[in-house]
Tab-separated table of C-alpha atoms in Angstrom:
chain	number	residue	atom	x	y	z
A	30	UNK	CA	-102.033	-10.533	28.032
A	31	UNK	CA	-104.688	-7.575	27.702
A	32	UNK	CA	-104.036	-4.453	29.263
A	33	UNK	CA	-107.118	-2.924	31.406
A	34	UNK	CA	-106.754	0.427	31.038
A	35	UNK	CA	-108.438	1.258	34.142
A	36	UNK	CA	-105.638	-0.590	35.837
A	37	UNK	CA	-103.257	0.663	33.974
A	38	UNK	CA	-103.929	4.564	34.233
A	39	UNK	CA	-103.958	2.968	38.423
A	40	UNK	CA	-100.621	2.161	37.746
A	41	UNK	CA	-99.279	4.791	35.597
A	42	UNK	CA	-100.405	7.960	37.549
A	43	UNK	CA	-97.839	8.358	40.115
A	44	UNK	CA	-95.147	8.873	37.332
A	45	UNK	CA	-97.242	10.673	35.006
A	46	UNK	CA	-95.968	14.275	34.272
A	47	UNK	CA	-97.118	17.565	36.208
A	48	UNK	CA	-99.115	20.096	33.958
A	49	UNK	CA	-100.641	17.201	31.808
A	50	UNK	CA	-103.887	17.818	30.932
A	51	UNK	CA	-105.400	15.276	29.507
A	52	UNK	CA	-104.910	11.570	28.717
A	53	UNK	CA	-106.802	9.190	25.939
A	54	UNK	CA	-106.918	5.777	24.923
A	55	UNK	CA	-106.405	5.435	21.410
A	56	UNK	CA	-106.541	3.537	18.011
A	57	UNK	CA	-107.879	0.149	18.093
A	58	UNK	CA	-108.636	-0.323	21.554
A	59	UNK	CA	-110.844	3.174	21.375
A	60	UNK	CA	-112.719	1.383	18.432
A	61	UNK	CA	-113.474	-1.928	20.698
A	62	UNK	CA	-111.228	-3.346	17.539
A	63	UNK	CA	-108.305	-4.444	18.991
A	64	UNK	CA	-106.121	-7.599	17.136
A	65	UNK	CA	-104.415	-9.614	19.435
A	66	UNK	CA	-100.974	-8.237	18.005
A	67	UNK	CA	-102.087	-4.197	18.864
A	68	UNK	CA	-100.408	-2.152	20.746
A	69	UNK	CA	-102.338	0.321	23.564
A	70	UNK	CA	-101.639	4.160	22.021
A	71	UNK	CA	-102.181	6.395	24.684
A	72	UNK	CA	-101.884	10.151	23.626
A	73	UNK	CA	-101.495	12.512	26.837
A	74	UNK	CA	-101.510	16.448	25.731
A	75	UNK	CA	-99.003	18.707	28.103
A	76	UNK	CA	-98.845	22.579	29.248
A	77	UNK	CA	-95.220	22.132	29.324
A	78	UNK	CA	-92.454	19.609	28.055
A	79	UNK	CA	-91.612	17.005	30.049
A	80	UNK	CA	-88.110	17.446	32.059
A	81	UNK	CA	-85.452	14.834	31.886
A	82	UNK	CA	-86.007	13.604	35.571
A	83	UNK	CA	-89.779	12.873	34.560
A	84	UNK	CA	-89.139	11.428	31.268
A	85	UNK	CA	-86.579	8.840	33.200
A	86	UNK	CA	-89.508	7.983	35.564
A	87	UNK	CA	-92.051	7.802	32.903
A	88	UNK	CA	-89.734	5.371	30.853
A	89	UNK	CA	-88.976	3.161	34.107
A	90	UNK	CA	-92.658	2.571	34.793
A	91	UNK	CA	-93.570	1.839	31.280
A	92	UNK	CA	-91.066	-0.221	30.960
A	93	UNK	CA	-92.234	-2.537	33.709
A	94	UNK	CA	-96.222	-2.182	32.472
A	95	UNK	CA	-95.312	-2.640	28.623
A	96	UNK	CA	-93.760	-5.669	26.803
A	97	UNK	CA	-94.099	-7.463	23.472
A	98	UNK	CA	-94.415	-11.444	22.320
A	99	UNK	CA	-91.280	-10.796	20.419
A	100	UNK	CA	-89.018	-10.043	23.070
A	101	UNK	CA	-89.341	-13.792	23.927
A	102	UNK	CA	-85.194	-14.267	23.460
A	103	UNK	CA	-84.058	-11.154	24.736
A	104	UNK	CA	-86.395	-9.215	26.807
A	105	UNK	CA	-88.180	-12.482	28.676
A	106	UNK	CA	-89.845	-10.900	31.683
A	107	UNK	CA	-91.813	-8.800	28.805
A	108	UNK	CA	-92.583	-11.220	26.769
A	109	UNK	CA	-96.113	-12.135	28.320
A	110	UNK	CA	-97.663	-8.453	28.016
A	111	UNK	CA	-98.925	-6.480	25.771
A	112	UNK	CA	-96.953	-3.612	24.339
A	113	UNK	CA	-98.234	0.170	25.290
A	114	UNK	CA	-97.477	2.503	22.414
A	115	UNK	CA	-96.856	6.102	24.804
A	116	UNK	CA	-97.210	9.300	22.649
A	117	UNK	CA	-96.957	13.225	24.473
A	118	UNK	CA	-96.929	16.722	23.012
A	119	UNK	CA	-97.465	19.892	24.073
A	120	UNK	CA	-100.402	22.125	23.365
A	121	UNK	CA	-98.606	25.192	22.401
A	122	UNK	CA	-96.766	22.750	19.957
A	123	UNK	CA	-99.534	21.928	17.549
A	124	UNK	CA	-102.742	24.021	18.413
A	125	UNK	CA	-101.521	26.287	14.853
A	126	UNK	CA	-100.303	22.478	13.515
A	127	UNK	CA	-97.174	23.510	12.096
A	128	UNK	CA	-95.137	20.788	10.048
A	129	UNK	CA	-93.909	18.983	10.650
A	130	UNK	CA	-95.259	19.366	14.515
A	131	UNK	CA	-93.269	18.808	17.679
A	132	UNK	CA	-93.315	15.076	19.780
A	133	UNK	CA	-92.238	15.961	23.143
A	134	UNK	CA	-92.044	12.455	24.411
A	135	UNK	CA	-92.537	8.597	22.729
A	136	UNK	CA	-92.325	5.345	23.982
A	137	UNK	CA	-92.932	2.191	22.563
A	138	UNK	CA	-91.418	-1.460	22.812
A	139	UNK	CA	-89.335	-1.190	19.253
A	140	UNK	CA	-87.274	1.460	22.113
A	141	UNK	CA	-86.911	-0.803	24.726
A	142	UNK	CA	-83.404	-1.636	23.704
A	143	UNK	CA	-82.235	1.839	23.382
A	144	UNK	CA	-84.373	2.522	27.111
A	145	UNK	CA	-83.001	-0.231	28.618
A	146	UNK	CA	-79.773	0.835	28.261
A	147	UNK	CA	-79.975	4.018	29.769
A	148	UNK	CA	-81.123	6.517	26.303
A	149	UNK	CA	-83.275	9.207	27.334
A	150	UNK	CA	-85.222	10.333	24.215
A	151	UNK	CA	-86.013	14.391	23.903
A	152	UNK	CA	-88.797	16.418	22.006
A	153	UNK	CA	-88.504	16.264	18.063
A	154	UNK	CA	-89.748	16.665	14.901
A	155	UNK	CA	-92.301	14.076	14.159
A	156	UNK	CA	-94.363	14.058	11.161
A	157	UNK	CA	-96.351	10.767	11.866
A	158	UNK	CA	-97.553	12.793	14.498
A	159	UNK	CA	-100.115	14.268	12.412
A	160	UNK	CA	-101.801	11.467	11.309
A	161	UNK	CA	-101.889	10.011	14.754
A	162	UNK	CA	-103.361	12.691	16.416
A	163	UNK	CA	-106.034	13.110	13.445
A	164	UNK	CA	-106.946	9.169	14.173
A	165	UNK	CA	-107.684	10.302	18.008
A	166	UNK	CA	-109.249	13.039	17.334
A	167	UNK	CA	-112.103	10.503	15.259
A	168	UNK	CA	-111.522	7.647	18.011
A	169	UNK	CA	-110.327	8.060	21.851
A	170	UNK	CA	-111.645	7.503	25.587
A	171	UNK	CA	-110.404	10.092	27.823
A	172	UNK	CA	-108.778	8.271	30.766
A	173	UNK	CA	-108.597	11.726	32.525
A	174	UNK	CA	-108.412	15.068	32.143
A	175	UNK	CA	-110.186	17.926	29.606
A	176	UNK	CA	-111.855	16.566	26.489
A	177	UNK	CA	-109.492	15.955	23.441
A	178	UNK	CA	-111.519	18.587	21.392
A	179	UNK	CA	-111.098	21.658	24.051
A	180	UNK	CA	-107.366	21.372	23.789
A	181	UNK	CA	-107.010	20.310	20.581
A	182	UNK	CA	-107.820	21.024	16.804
A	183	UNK	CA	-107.833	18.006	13.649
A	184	UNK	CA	-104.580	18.380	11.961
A	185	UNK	CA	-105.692	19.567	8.088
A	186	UNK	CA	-106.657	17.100	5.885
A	187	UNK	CA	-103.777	18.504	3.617
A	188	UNK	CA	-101.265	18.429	6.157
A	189	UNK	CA	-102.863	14.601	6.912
A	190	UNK	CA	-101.818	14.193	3.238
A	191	UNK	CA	-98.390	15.374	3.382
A	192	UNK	CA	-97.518	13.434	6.153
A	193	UNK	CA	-98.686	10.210	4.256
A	194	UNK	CA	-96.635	11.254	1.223
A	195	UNK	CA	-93.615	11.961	3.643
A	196	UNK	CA	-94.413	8.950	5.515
A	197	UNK	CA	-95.002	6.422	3.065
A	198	UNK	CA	-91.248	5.651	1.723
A	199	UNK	CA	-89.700	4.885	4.729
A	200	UNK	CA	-91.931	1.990	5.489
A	201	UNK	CA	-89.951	0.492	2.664
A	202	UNK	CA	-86.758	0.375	4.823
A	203	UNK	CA	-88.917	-1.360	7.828
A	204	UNK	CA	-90.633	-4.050	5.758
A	205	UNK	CA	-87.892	-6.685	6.273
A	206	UNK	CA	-88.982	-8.320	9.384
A	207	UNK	CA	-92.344	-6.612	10.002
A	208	UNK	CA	-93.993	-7.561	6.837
A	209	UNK	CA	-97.622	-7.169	7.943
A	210	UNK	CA	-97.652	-3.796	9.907
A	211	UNK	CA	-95.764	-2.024	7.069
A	212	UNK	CA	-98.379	-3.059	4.143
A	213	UNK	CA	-101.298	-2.334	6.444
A	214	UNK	CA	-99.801	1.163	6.920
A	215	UNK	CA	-99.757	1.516	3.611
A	216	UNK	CA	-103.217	0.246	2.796
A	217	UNK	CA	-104.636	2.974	5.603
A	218	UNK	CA	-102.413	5.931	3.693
A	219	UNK	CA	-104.094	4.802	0.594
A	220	UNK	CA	-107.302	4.723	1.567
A	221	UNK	CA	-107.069	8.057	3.708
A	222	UNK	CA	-105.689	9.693	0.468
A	223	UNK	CA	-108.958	8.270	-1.055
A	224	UNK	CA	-111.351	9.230	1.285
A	225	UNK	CA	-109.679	11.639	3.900
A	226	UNK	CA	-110.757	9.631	6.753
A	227	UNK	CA	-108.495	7.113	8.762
A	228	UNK	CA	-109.842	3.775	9.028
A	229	UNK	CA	-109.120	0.643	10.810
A	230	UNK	CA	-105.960	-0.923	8.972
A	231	UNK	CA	-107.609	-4.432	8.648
A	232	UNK	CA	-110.502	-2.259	7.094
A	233	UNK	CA	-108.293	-0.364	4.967
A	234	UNK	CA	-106.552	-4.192	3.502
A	235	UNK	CA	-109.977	-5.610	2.875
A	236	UNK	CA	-111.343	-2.723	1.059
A	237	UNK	CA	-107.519	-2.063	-0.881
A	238	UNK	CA	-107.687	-5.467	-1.822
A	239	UNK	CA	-110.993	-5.382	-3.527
A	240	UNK	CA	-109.153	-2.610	-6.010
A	241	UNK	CA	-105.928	-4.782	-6.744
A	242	UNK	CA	-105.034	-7.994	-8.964
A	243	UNK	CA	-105.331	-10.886	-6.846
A	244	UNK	CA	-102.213	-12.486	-6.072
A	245	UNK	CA	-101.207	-8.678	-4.788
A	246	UNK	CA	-104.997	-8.447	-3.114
A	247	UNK	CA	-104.214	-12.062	-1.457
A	248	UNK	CA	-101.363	-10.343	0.454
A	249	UNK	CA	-103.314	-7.863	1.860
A	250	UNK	CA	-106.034	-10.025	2.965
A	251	UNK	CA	-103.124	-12.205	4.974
A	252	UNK	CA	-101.955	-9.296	6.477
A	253	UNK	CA	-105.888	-8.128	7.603
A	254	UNK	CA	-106.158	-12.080	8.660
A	255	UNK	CA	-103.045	-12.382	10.739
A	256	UNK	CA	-103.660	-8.886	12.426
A	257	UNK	CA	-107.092	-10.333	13.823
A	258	UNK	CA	-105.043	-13.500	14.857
A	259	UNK	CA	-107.033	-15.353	12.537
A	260	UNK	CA	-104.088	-17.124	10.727
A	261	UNK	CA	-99.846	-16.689	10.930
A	262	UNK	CA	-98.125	-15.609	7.572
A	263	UNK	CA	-94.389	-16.737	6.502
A	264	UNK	CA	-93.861	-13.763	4.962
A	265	UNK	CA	-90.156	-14.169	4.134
A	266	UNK	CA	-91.303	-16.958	1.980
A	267	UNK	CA	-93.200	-14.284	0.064
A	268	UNK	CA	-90.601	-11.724	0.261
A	269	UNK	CA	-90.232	-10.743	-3.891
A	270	UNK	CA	-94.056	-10.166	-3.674
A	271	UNK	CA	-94.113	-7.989	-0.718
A	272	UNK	CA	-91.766	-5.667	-2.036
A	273	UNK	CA	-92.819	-5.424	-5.415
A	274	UNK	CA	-96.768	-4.837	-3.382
A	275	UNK	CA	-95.244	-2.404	-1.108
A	276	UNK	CA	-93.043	-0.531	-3.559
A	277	UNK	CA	-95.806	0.210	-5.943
A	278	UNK	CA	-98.251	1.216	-2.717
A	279	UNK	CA	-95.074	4.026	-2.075
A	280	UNK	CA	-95.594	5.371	-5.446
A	281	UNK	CA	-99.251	5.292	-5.611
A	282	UNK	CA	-99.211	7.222	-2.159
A	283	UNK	CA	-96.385	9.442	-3.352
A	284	UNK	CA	-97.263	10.432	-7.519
């Protein structure tokens, strides 16, 4: 079930944070580009960090407003809406953009185990930061609050690059299991190193594709298809071929 986010900023705002100054929609849904499988990123940008009694009410209500088609066995009640992807930092914490910069708060439904059973998660490190917040600085909708620009700088495209290099192996350890969102991660960190902007990820598959042979540029286009809902891969039946596709996307992205 789609997410309004007019409703949902209704329903989010009495637990929001004090001294947050602005919240955005975005990725996909900023673009009008939402699949049917996307989560809703919201970025919200802080004067302070958030203390642990309003990180626990933060995590409660997005817990009850958030959900995923997976969770079907274990997490029923959440099965029937669609997941909210929850990202906070301070100001102070990247307007130089050191690196890797500082995530002072995340939620999103691959957590909800951990959440649900009490795990409060504190500020750290977070290098896919940078390439997140360089994708809303292109694409957002402020929900509230000051404009995105007048609190916050583009990360460096060469920082943007070193957090694709950094970023790129570990996708290898999550492609068992989710298949398509790790190769069109990896088609996006290609492309950006190509062209220094960060594209749709469909986008990025169709045009990666056009560049490979075509039994690898076939898997890429049945990711892009079964993103848009257009078709449903069986990806374990194609596992050899993923991994051989995604290992040699890691060392293109990494050389």
């Amino acid at each position: 079930m789609r997410t309004d986010p007019a409703t949902l900023l209704k329903n989010l705002e009495p637990s929001l944070p004090t001294g947050i100054l602005g919240l955005y929609l975005c990725g996909s849904a900023a673009r009008g580009a939402q699949g049917p499988h996307s989560d809703l990123d919201l970025l919200a940008v802080l004067q302070e960090s958030i203390t642990h009694q309003e990180r626990r009410q933060l995590v409660a209500c997005l817990l009850t407003l958030s959900g995923w088609s997976g969770h079907a066995e274990h997490f029923p009640e959440a099965a029937n809406r669609q997941p909210l992807e929850f990202t906070a930092v301070v100001r102070g914490d990247v307007v130089d953009w050191p690196y890797p910069p500082r995530l002072d708060f995340q939620f999103g439904e691959w957590l909800r185990s951990e959440l649900m059973a009490g795990a409060v998660l504190e500020s750290q490190p977070e290098p896919d930061l940078v390439a997140f917040i360089a994708d809303a600085c292109q694409n957002h909708v402020t929900l509230f609050g000051e404009p995105l620009y007048a609190l916050l700088d583009p990360p460096p495209a060469e920082l943007v690059r070193l957090a694709c290099r950094e970023g790129a192996p570990g996708l290898l350890q999550e492609l068992p299991g989710d298949e398509r969102n790790a190769l069109l991660t990896l088609a996006r960190m290609v492309t950006t190193l190509e062209t220094g902007e960060i594209v749709p990820k469909d986008q990025a598959a169709h045009g990666l594709a056009a560049q490979l042979p075509p039994e690898d540029g076939s898997l890429m286009e049945a990711a892009a298809a079964e993103y848009l809902g257009q078709s449903v891969v069986d990806w374990p039946a194609h596992r050899d071929r993923v991994e051989s596709l995604a290992q040699r996307l890691v060392s293109a992205i990494c050389r």
